[in-house]
Amino acid sequence: MLASSYSKLRLRDVLKLHRAGRLNLAPAFQRKSVWSTRDRQRLLISVFDGIPLPTVYLYERALGTVPGRVQYDVIDGKQRLESLMLFTGEGPLAEAQEPLRFRGDLDGEEALEWRHWADLNRVQKKRFLDTIIPVIEVTGELGEVAELFVNINSTGKRLTGQERRHAFYDHSNVLKAASSLAEQQRDAYQRRGVFSRTQMDRMLHIEFTTELLLYAYDDSHLNKKTRLDEIIRGDRLDPALLRGAVASVEQALETADLILPNLASTRFRRKADFYSVITLLMQLKRDGQVVRATWSQRNELAGELLKGFGLNVDEISHLTARAQPIPANREQHVKYLMTVKEGTDTAAQRKRRAAILNELLTGVFDTQDIYRAFNDEQRRILWNRSKTQECAICGERIQAWTDMNADHIQAYVKGGRTDLGNGAITHQKCNQRKGAN
């Protein structure tokens, strides 16, 4: 059960705690900095005007390295404390951001000038460092503290769904894998036009990446909110299968960049549409289609079909908004548009979009042969058919049957069939060296 006590700290005490490593401004449940420079300047003005500061909530827990000493995790008040510390040139933002300044009237001065910390005299600095900060110190289980964090942040700049999940489920290997992949994709997400920097600062790209990972892991579309929470709240997913899911999402994202290199100029930059493209690419590959993250004419064709389809959907949206008649033979475009116009992006809507896009790309990609390697019978036929019995890789004669292997002329990963017409004999070492390369 949570217990709390009330106290007061001066800003100079907060700085001492931070210098001693006893003030944690970024605990697991906390979100990133979301205040703008203008927000921070307003706080400084209120401090110098003598306006009392709101209460800061601190989670008190034992400092493992020093018996009997405690550390404080900031539950609420992170933005305020960061801003006050930044103005003095200290704290986690001091190296990453420009020195903070504000424009105010100090000690009854008439001139309103922009001032940095270095511009203040000794008396003004002392008064600032003596600023009283009301504090509520909380003890209890971490889950209860996370619940308090969410409740406190239910007003003002409200927490996003992903920020709520981050507060409760930071232990989840799904979320940790999604966070790592999402941060790797951060610049690419912005280049594609899927997320703005502000949206990513509020972790929306992590929520989106989590959904992609869960699709790759479970091979199914999820209801956007409730099911996501249920899975992350549950047991950890199998690490090996999760690594496979990460690899699938990475390849699909790379392939999407090749298929739609100018994604930001298409409707597929929208999160719901982009989700459908990425999951479609994973589905096609899982169904045995040769979908690869390298340039190919088939990828180029897929891109042209998607761009044309998206353009038609945009035209239907434009006509619908103006109550104008819709041309004939646009039934699929209308159906697709309805799946993103109905509000909540449910699993059923995602499945309908996937089916429409899957039909659009039918026949674009080759189907991979279900047989990966040549069997003994095929190897014997290829060996005895060869008149010279020369290696297709190095050109040298293969001296013995036991040193022979069979290789695909057109690579299997590129759609090459495992049949006699696509087979050639090679030295075993040459074939192994080629595979390693």
Tab-separated table of C-alpha atoms in Angstrom:
chain	number	residue	atom	x	y	z
A	1	MET	CA	0.000	0.000	0.000
A	2	LEU	CA	1.234	3.499	-0.798
A	3	ALA	CA	2.392	5.725	2.041
A	4	SER	CA	3.216	9.415	1.715
A	5	SER	CA	4.809	12.234	3.682
A	6	TYR	CA	5.003	15.958	3.055
A	7	SER	CA	8.165	18.059	3.043
A	8	LYS	CA	9.865	20.974	1.340
A	9	LEU	CA	13.124	21.210	-0.571
A	10	ARG	CA	15.016	24.210	-1.802
A	11	LEU	CA	16.311	24.139	-5.351
A	12	ARG	CA	19.875	23.998	-4.019
A	13	ASP	CA	18.949	20.751	-2.192
A	14	VAL	CA	17.577	19.286	-5.434
A	15	LEU	CA	20.852	20.107	-7.189
A	16	LYS	CA	22.837	18.426	-4.387
A	17	LEU	CA	20.718	15.270	-4.689
A	18	HIS	CA	21.285	15.199	-8.451
A	19	ARG	CA	25.040	15.709	-8.123
A	20	ALA	CA	25.177	12.847	-5.620
A	21	GLY	CA	23.329	10.535	-8.016
A	22	ARG	CA	20.330	10.306	-5.689
A	23	LEU	CA	17.734	12.011	-7.910
A	24	ASN	CA	16.481	9.980	-10.862
A	25	LEU	CA	14.603	12.146	-13.362
A	26	ALA	CA	14.040	9.266	-15.794
A	27	PRO	CA	12.742	6.170	-13.938
A	28	ALA	CA	11.255	3.301	-15.947
A	29	PHE	CA	7.692	4.599	-15.726
A	30	GLN	CA	8.566	8.214	-16.592
A	31	ARG	CA	8.064	9.742	-20.052
A	32	LYS	CA	10.475	11.887	-22.053
A	33	SER	CA	10.753	15.648	-21.838
A	34	VAL	CA	7.730	17.199	-23.552
A	35	TRP	CA	7.992	20.846	-22.529
A	36	SER	CA	8.886	23.464	-25.116
A	37	THR	CA	11.409	26.244	-24.467
A	38	ARG	CA	8.469	28.620	-24.053
A	39	ASP	CA	6.987	26.389	-21.331
A	40	ARG	CA	10.285	26.484	-19.451
A	41	GLN	CA	10.574	30.260	-19.780
A	42	ARG	CA	7.083	30.726	-18.346
A	43	LEU	CA	8.126	28.684	-15.314
A	44	LEU	CA	11.177	30.900	-14.738
A	45	ILE	CA	9.062	34.041	-14.954
A	46	SER	CA	6.643	32.669	-12.339
A	47	VAL	CA	9.539	31.766	-10.002
A	48	PHE	CA	11.059	35.246	-10.173
A	49	ASP	CA	7.577	36.720	-9.713
A	50	GLY	CA	7.285	34.822	-6.436
A	51	ILE	CA	4.463	32.491	-7.546
A	52	PRO	CA	4.539	29.242	-5.494
A	53	LEU	CA	5.517	26.116	-7.395
A	54	PRO	CA	3.187	23.094	-7.631
A	55	THR	CA	3.993	19.999	-5.575
A	56	VAL	CA	6.591	17.531	-6.834
A	57	TYR	CA	6.012	13.796	-6.211
A	58	LEU	CA	9.073	11.686	-5.409
A	59	TYR	CA	9.261	7.895	-5.052
A	60	GLU	CA	11.586	7.070	-2.155
A	61	ARG	CA	13.551	3.831	-2.386
A	62	ALA	CA	16.731	2.406	-0.939
A	63	LEU	CA	20.008	3.276	-2.650
A	64	GLY	CA	21.479	-0.184	-3.156
A	65	THR	CA	25.128	0.883	-3.144
A	66	VAL	CA	24.953	2.770	0.176
A	67	PRO	CA	23.124	1.119	3.123
A	68	GLY	CA	20.700	3.432	4.899
A	69	ARG	CA	20.606	6.033	2.115
A	70	VAL	CA	17.686	6.566	-0.217
A	71	GLN	CA	17.231	7.584	-3.843
A	72	TYR	CA	14.317	9.549	-5.230
A	73	ASP	CA	12.594	8.738	-8.521
A	74	VAL	CA	10.577	11.664	-9.890
A	75	ILE	CA	6.921	10.641	-10.321
A	76	ASP	CA	5.590	14.091	-11.158
A	77	GLY	CA	7.442	17.371	-11.641
A	78	LYS	CA	10.122	16.120	-14.060
A	79	GLN	CA	9.562	18.971	-16.533
A	80	ARG	CA	9.697	21.615	-13.769
A	81	LEU	CA	12.842	20.271	-12.120
A	82	GLU	CA	14.599	19.834	-15.471
A	83	SER	CA	13.793	23.425	-16.406
A	84	LEU	CA	15.019	24.915	-13.130
A	85	MET	CA	18.209	22.860	-13.313
A	86	LEU	CA	18.756	23.714	-16.978
A	87	PHE	CA	18.662	27.428	-16.194
A	88	THR	CA	21.555	26.948	-13.728
A	89	GLY	CA	23.498	24.954	-16.330
A	90	GLU	CA	23.013	21.592	-14.618
A	91	GLY	CA	20.872	18.509	-15.047
A	92	PRO	CA	20.282	15.997	-17.861
A	93	LEU	CA	19.381	18.642	-20.454
A	94	ALA	CA	22.393	20.890	-19.876
A	95	GLU	CA	24.616	19.254	-22.496
A	96	ALA	CA	21.931	18.522	-25.094
A	97	GLN	CA	20.178	21.911	-25.195
A	98	GLU	CA	21.121	25.549	-25.515
A	99	PRO	CA	21.455	27.422	-22.194
A	100	LEU	CA	18.020	28.528	-21.025
A	101	ARG	CA	17.262	32.242	-20.720
A	102	PHE	CA	14.195	34.279	-19.885
A	103	ARG	CA	12.978	37.826	-20.252
A	104	GLY	CA	11.733	39.327	-17.013
A	105	ASP	CA	11.787	42.136	-14.503
A	106	LEU	CA	14.230	41.397	-11.672
A	107	ASP	CA	14.160	43.383	-8.422
A	108	GLY	CA	11.833	46.029	-9.803
A	109	GLU	CA	14.006	46.850	-12.801
A	110	GLU	CA	12.053	48.572	-15.523
A	111	ALA	CA	13.981	47.114	-18.466
A	112	LEU	CA	12.871	43.682	-19.624
A	113	GLU	CA	16.062	42.014	-20.800
A	114	TRP	CA	16.903	38.493	-21.876
A	115	ARG	CA	19.025	36.941	-19.115
A	116	HIS	CA	21.065	33.765	-18.733
A	117	TRP	CA	22.152	32.368	-15.389
A	118	ALA	CA	25.532	34.087	-15.792
A	119	ASP	CA	23.786	37.449	-16.103
A	120	LEU	CA	22.308	37.265	-12.588
A	121	ASN	CA	24.102	38.860	-9.651
A	122	ARG	CA	24.926	37.016	-6.424
A	123	VAL	CA	21.726	38.035	-4.640
A	124	GLN	CA	19.511	37.036	-7.556
A	125	LYS	CA	21.213	33.653	-7.852
A	126	LYS	CA	20.833	33.013	-4.102
A	127	ARG	CA	17.143	33.876	-4.226
A	128	PHE	CA	16.644	31.491	-7.167
A	129	LEU	CA	18.520	28.649	-5.449
A	130	ASP	CA	16.429	29.201	-2.313
A	131	THR	CA	13.197	28.643	-4.264
A	132	ILE	CA	10.901	26.426	-2.181
A	133	ILE	CA	9.677	23.223	-3.856
A	134	PRO	CA	6.796	21.454	-2.061
A	135	VAL	CA	7.362	17.687	-2.059
A	136	ILE	CA	5.282	14.593	-1.411
A	137	GLU	CA	7.521	11.577	-0.768
A	138	VAL	CA	5.884	8.258	-1.646
A	139	THR	CA	6.824	4.703	-0.674
A	140	GLY	CA	5.225	1.447	-1.848
A	141	GLU	CA	5.329	-1.164	-4.607
A	142	LEU	CA	6.584	-0.038	-8.022
A	143	GLY	CA	3.287	-1.052	-9.677
A	144	GLU	CA	1.375	1.199	-7.271
A	145	VAL	CA	3.775	4.048	-8.015
A	146	ALA	CA	3.250	3.563	-11.757
A	147	GLU	CA	-0.511	3.715	-11.183
A	148	LEU	CA	-0.049	6.983	-9.275
A	149	PHE	CA	2.064	8.355	-12.140
A	150	VAL	CA	-0.688	7.573	-14.665
A	151	ASN	CA	-3.415	9.072	-12.456
A	152	ILE	CA	-1.448	12.282	-11.879
A	153	ASN	CA	-0.872	12.655	-15.612
A	154	SER	CA	-4.536	12.195	-16.547
A	155	THR	CA	-4.834	15.967	-17.054
A	156	GLY	CA	-2.673	18.582	-18.776
A	157	LYS	CA	-0.488	16.976	-21.446
A	158	ARG	CA	-2.230	13.630	-21.171
A	159	LEU	CA	-0.261	10.414	-21.488
A	160	THR	CA	-0.523	8.614	-24.799
A	161	GLY	CA	-1.432	4.928	-24.819
A	162	GLN	CA	2.219	4.027	-25.333
A	163	GLU	CA	3.332	6.240	-22.422
A	164	ARG	CA	0.824	4.433	-20.189
A	165	ARG	CA	2.163	1.073	-21.360
A	166	HIS	CA	5.742	2.283	-20.803
A	167	ALA	CA	4.855	3.174	-17.208
A	168	PHE	CA	3.349	-0.224	-16.422
A	169	TYR	CA	5.131	-2.700	-18.670
A	170	ASP	CA	8.741	-1.574	-18.975
A	171	HIS	CA	9.660	-5.129	-17.925
A	172	SER	CA	8.127	-6.541	-21.125
A	173	ASN	CA	10.602	-8.011	-23.620
A	174	VAL	CA	8.103	-7.107	-26.370
A	175	LEU	CA	8.172	-3.440	-25.446
A	176	LYS	CA	11.940	-3.413	-25.037
A	177	ALA	CA	12.415	-5.007	-28.468
A	178	ALA	CA	9.912	-2.565	-29.989
A	179	SER	CA	11.614	0.407	-28.320
A	180	SER	CA	15.015	-0.624	-29.692
A	181	LEU	CA	13.708	-1.179	-33.228
A	182	ALA	CA	11.596	1.994	-33.175
A	183	GLU	CA	14.588	4.111	-32.151
A	184	GLN	CA	16.670	2.562	-34.943
A	185	GLN	CA	13.882	3.510	-37.356
A	186	ARG	CA	13.402	6.994	-35.879
A	187	ASP	CA	14.942	8.972	-38.769
A	188	ALA	CA	13.339	6.662	-41.342
A	189	TYR	CA	9.890	7.076	-39.771
A	190	GLN	CA	10.259	10.846	-40.035
A	191	ARG	CA	11.594	10.649	-43.617
A	192	ARG	CA	8.654	8.470	-44.614
A	193	GLY	CA	6.293	11.046	-43.116
A	194	VAL	CA	4.669	8.473	-40.817
A	195	PHE	CA	5.577	10.225	-37.538
A	196	SER	CA	6.621	13.736	-36.625
A	197	ARG	CA	9.429	14.362	-34.153
A	198	THR	CA	6.891	15.460	-31.524
A	199	GLN	CA	4.896	12.253	-31.953
A	200	MET	CA	8.046	10.189	-31.562
A	201	ASP	CA	9.066	12.130	-28.458
A	202	ARG	CA	5.755	10.922	-27.032
A	203	MET	CA	6.574	7.306	-28.026
A	204	LEU	CA	3.854	6.838	-30.647
A	205	HIS	CA	6.387	5.202	-32.969
A	206	ILE	CA	7.078	2.608	-30.255
A	207	GLU	CA	3.386	1.795	-29.982
A	208	PHE	CA	3.217	1.360	-33.754
A	209	THR	CA	6.338	-0.823	-33.866
A	210	THR	CA	4.955	-2.951	-31.028
A	211	GLU	CA	1.863	-3.653	-33.118
A	212	LEU	CA	4.027	-4.716	-36.070
A	213	LEU	CA	6.069	-7.035	-33.841
A	214	LEU	CA	2.972	-8.631	-32.378
A	215	TYR	CA	1.594	-9.205	-35.877
A	216	ALA	CA	4.852	-10.857	-36.924
A	217	TYR	CA	4.920	-12.944	-33.740
A	218	ASP	CA	1.276	-14.055	-33.672
A	219	ASP	CA	0.594	-14.056	-37.419
A	220	SER	CA	-2.651	-12.163	-36.821
A	221	HIS	CA	-4.055	-8.640	-36.734
A	222	LEU	CA	-4.903	-7.244	-33.308
A	223	ASN	CA	-7.508	-4.804	-32.108
A	224	LYS	CA	-5.525	-1.616	-31.822
A	225	LYS	CA	-5.834	-0.897	-28.092
A	226	THR	CA	-7.258	-3.547	-25.791
A	227	ARG	CA	-5.504	-6.580	-27.259
A	228	LEU	CA	-2.169	-4.771	-27.299
A	229	ASP	CA	-2.499	-4.008	-23.592
A	230	GLU	CA	-3.515	-7.596	-22.814
A	231	ILE	CA	-0.463	-9.094	-24.515
A	232	ILE	CA	2.083	-6.679	-23.061
A	233	ARG	CA	0.554	-7.148	-19.598
A	234	GLY	CA	0.995	-10.929	-19.877
A	235	ASP	CA	3.989	-13.242	-19.846
A	236	ARG	CA	7.178	-12.549	-21.729
A	237	LEU	CA	7.163	-13.848	-25.297
A	238	ASP	CA	9.523	-16.575	-26.452
A	239	PRO	CA	12.897	-14.818	-27.019
A	240	ALA	CA	13.814	-16.826	-30.141
A	241	LEU	CA	10.433	-16.253	-31.792
A	242	LEU	CA	10.568	-12.585	-30.824
A	243	ARG	CA	13.977	-12.225	-32.488
A	244	GLY	CA	12.472	-13.766	-35.617
A	245	ALA	CA	9.610	-11.267	-35.451
A	246	VAL	CA	12.078	-8.377	-35.187
A	247	ALA	CA	13.941	-9.650	-38.272
A	248	SER	CA	10.653	-9.961	-40.208
A	249	VAL	CA	9.625	-6.396	-39.381
A	250	GLU	CA	13.086	-5.041	-40.263
A	251	GLN	CA	13.033	-6.757	-43.666
A	252	ALA	CA	9.484	-5.584	-44.394
A	253	LEU	CA	10.441	-1.982	-43.558
A	254	GLU	CA	13.496	-2.186	-45.850
A	255	THR	CA	11.394	-3.678	-48.635
A	256	ALA	CA	8.747	-0.967	-48.234
A	257	ASP	CA	11.440	1.679	-48.745
A	258	LEU	CA	12.375	0.040	-52.061
A	259	ILE	CA	8.787	-0.423	-53.197
A	260	LEU	CA	7.654	3.066	-52.158
A	261	PRO	CA	10.814	5.228	-52.005
A	262	ASN	CA	8.694	8.401	-51.981
A	263	LEU	CA	6.244	7.126	-49.390
A	264	ALA	CA	5.782	10.581	-47.826
A	265	SER	CA	4.007	11.772	-50.990
A	266	THR	CA	1.475	8.911	-50.952
A	267	ARG	CA	-1.512	8.088	-48.758
A	268	PHE	CA	0.516	5.173	-47.336
A	269	ARG	CA	2.334	7.583	-45.034
A	270	ARG	CA	-0.823	7.436	-42.887
A	271	LYS	CA	-0.247	5.107	-39.936
A	272	ALA	CA	-3.209	2.816	-40.708
A	273	ASP	CA	-2.194	2.518	-44.374
A	274	PHE	CA	1.507	2.093	-43.600
A	275	TYR	CA	0.661	-0.650	-41.101
A	276	SER	CA	-1.267	-2.440	-43.861
A	277	VAL	CA	1.653	-2.238	-46.304
A	278	ILE	CA	4.199	-3.565	-43.803
A	279	THR	CA	2.003	-6.423	-42.580
A	280	LEU	CA	1.095	-7.286	-46.202
A	281	LEU	CA	4.779	-7.682	-47.092
A	282	MET	CA	5.255	-9.974	-44.090
A	283	GLN	CA	2.159	-11.970	-45.064
A	284	LEU	CA	3.309	-12.403	-48.681
A	285	LYS	CA	6.713	-13.658	-47.584
A	286	ARG	CA	5.129	-16.002	-45.050
A	287	ASP	CA	2.867	-17.360	-47.811
A	288	GLY	CA	5.902	-18.333	-49.873
A	289	GLN	CA	6.181	-15.275	-52.122
A	290	VAL	CA	9.692	-14.116	-53.070
A	291	VAL	CA	9.634	-10.695	-51.394
A	292	ARG	CA	13.158	-9.380	-50.913
A	293	ALA	CA	14.713	-6.172	-49.594
A	294	THR	CA	16.706	-5.561	-52.791
A	295	TRP	CA	15.814	-3.665	-55.939
A	296	SER	CA	13.893	-5.721	-58.506
A	297	GLN	CA	11.441	-5.092	-61.316
A	298	ARG	CA	8.790	-6.895	-59.281
A	299	ASN	CA	9.287	-4.531	-56.336
A	300	GLU	CA	9.057	-1.631	-58.757
A	301	LEU	CA	5.814	-3.017	-60.215
A	302	ALA	CA	4.380	-3.504	-56.726
A	303	GLY	CA	5.190	0.136	-55.963
A	304	GLU	CA	3.451	1.397	-59.098
A	305	LEU	CA	0.333	-0.655	-58.311
A	306	LEU	CA	0.203	0.595	-54.711
A	307	LYS	CA	0.727	4.235	-55.733
A	308	GLY	CA	-2.000	4.000	-58.359
A	309	PHE	CA	-4.373	2.323	-55.947
A	310	GLY	CA	-3.658	4.904	-53.244
A	311	LEU	CA	-4.243	7.755	-55.685
A	312	ASN	CA	-7.643	6.323	-56.604
A	313	VAL	CA	-8.561	5.967	-52.925
A	314	ASP	CA	-7.601	9.621	-52.360
A	315	GLU	CA	-9.784	10.670	-55.307
A	316	ILE	CA	-12.748	8.735	-53.859
A	317	SER	CA	-12.174	10.455	-50.513
A	318	HIS	CA	-12.113	13.840	-52.263
A	319	LEU	CA	-15.357	13.149	-54.150
A	320	THR	CA	-17.094	11.741	-51.073
A	321	ALA	CA	-16.249	14.809	-49.000
A	322	ARG	CA	-17.950	16.974	-51.640
A	323	ALA	CA	-20.931	14.661	-52.108
A	324	GLN	CA	-19.987	14.177	-55.766
A	325	PRO	CA	-20.762	11.006	-57.771
A	326	ILE	CA	-18.213	8.196	-57.647
A	327	PRO	CA	-17.083	6.682	-60.975
A	328	ALA	CA	-17.983	3.086	-61.785
A	329	ASN	CA	-15.547	0.234	-61.139
A	330	ARG	CA	-14.248	1.797	-57.933
A	331	GLU	CA	-15.833	-0.665	-55.539
A	332	GLN	CA	-12.539	-1.880	-54.066
A	333	HIS	CA	-11.317	1.663	-53.522
A	334	VAL	CA	-14.534	2.550	-51.713
A	335	LYS	CA	-14.296	-0.567	-49.538
A	336	TYR	CA	-10.695	0.232	-48.661
A	337	LEU	CA	-11.541	3.833	-47.811
A	338	MET	CA	-14.349	2.730	-45.505
A	339	THR	CA	-11.895	0.692	-43.398
A	340	VAL	CA	-9.998	3.859	-42.477
A	341	LYS	CA	-13.056	6.117	-42.211
A	342	GLU	CA	-14.889	4.165	-39.542
A	343	GLY	CA	-12.913	5.440	-36.572
A	344	THR	CA	-11.306	2.712	-34.467
A	345	ASP	CA	-8.805	0.646	-36.419
A	346	THR	CA	-10.153	-2.782	-35.451
A	347	ALA	CA	-8.721	-6.175	-36.330
A	348	ALA	CA	-11.642	-6.771	-38.713
A	349	GLN	CA	-10.898	-3.561	-40.631
A	350	ARG	CA	-7.225	-4.417	-40.833
A	351	LYS	CA	-8.064	-7.845	-42.229
A	352	ARG	CA	-10.326	-6.277	-44.885
A	353	ARG	CA	-7.565	-3.867	-45.935
A	354	ALA	CA	-5.054	-6.710	-46.061
A	355	ALA	CA	-7.335	-8.788	-48.301
A	356	ILE	CA	-7.829	-5.876	-50.722
A	357	LEU	CA	-4.100	-5.111	-50.989
A	358	ASN	CA	-3.258	-8.816	-51.244
A	359	GLU	CA	-5.599	-9.123	-54.236
A	360	LEU	CA	-4.017	-6.015	-55.776
A	361	LEU	CA	-0.546	-7.610	-55.718
A	362	THR	CA	-1.633	-11.105	-56.763
A	363	GLY	CA	0.838	-12.484	-59.307
A	364	VAL	CA	3.418	-9.721	-58.834
A	365	PHE	CA	5.891	-11.829	-56.871
A	366	ASP	CA	7.168	-15.305	-57.730
A	367	THR	CA	6.147	-18.200	-55.525
A	368	GLN	CA	9.076	-19.847	-53.784
A	369	ASP	CA	9.559	-23.580	-54.321
A	370	ILE	CA	8.510	-25.577	-51.261
A	371	TYR	CA	11.651	-27.731	-51.709
A	372	ARG	CA	14.767	-25.861	-50.605
A	373	ALA	CA	17.486	-28.340	-51.587
A	374	PHE	CA	18.033	-30.848	-54.413
A	375	ASN	CA	17.407	-34.444	-53.343
A	376	ASP	CA	19.729	-37.397	-53.993
A	377	GLU	CA	17.848	-38.469	-57.104
A	378	GLN	CA	18.142	-34.983	-58.667
A	379	ARG	CA	21.851	-34.819	-57.756
A	380	ARG	CA	22.536	-38.190	-59.460
A	381	ILE	CA	20.699	-37.103	-62.628
A	382	LEU	CA	22.597	-33.779	-62.789
A	383	TRP	CA	25.933	-35.585	-62.240
A	384	ASN	CA	25.361	-38.218	-64.920
A	385	ARG	CA	23.906	-35.731	-67.419
A	386	SER	CA	27.015	-33.564	-67.272
A	387	LYS	CA	29.435	-34.434	-70.075
A	388	THR	CA	32.409	-32.557	-68.634
A	389	GLN	CA	31.506	-32.765	-64.938
A	390	GLU	CA	32.926	-29.287	-64.457
A	391	CYS	CA	32.057	-27.103	-61.465
A	392	ALA	CA	29.608	-24.346	-62.442
A	393	ILE	CA	31.380	-21.965	-60.051
A	394	CYS	CA	35.138	-22.424	-60.524
A	395	GLY	CA	35.143	-24.256	-63.907
A	396	GLU	CA	37.475	-27.008	-62.683
A	397	ARG	CA	36.615	-30.708	-63.120
A	398	ILE	CA	34.953	-32.416	-60.169
A	399	GLN	CA	37.070	-35.498	-59.533
A	400	ALA	CA	34.589	-37.640	-57.593
A	401	TRP	CA	30.860	-37.978	-57.015
A	402	THR	CA	31.466	-37.593	-53.270
A	403	ASP	CA	32.903	-34.093	-53.884
A	404	MET	CA	29.851	-32.958	-55.883
A	405	ASN	CA	26.996	-30.746	-54.803
A	406	ALA	CA	23.995	-29.344	-56.693
A	407	ASP	CA	23.295	-25.614	-56.840
A	408	HIS	CA	20.497	-23.390	-58.153
A	409	ILE	CA	21.335	-21.465	-61.335
A	410	GLN	CA	18.774	-18.841	-60.406
A	411	ALA	CA	19.155	-18.460	-56.640
A	412	TYR	CA	16.459	-20.037	-54.511
A	413	VAL	CA	16.041	-16.850	-52.469
A	414	LYS	CA	15.328	-15.015	-55.741
A	415	GLY	CA	12.582	-17.437	-56.700
A	416	GLY	CA	14.688	-20.092	-58.387
A	417	ARG	CA	12.976	-23.483	-58.612
A	418	THR	CA	14.493	-26.648	-57.189
A	419	ASP	CA	14.133	-28.608	-60.426
A	420	LEU	CA	16.516	-30.134	-62.956
A	421	GLY	CA	16.221	-27.217	-65.376
A	422	ASN	CA	17.542	-24.835	-62.700
A	423	GLY	CA	20.296	-27.104	-61.349
A	424	ALA	CA	24.052	-27.285	-61.904
A	425	ILE	CA	26.834	-29.362	-60.353
A	426	THR	CA	29.546	-27.750	-58.222
A	427	HIS	CA	32.352	-28.655	-55.862
A	428	GLN	CA	31.070	-28.909	-52.299
A	429	LYS	CA	33.640	-26.324	-51.130
A	430	CYS	CA	32.732	-23.913	-53.939
A	431	ASN	CA	29.049	-24.231	-53.095
A	432	GLN	CA	29.672	-23.680	-49.386
A	433	ARG	CA	31.869	-20.639	-50.119
A	434	LYS	CA	29.175	-19.187	-52.376
A	435	GLY	CA	26.552	-19.704	-49.669
A	436	ALA	CA	28.705	-17.947	-47.077
A	437	ASN	CA	29.088	-14.970	-49.385
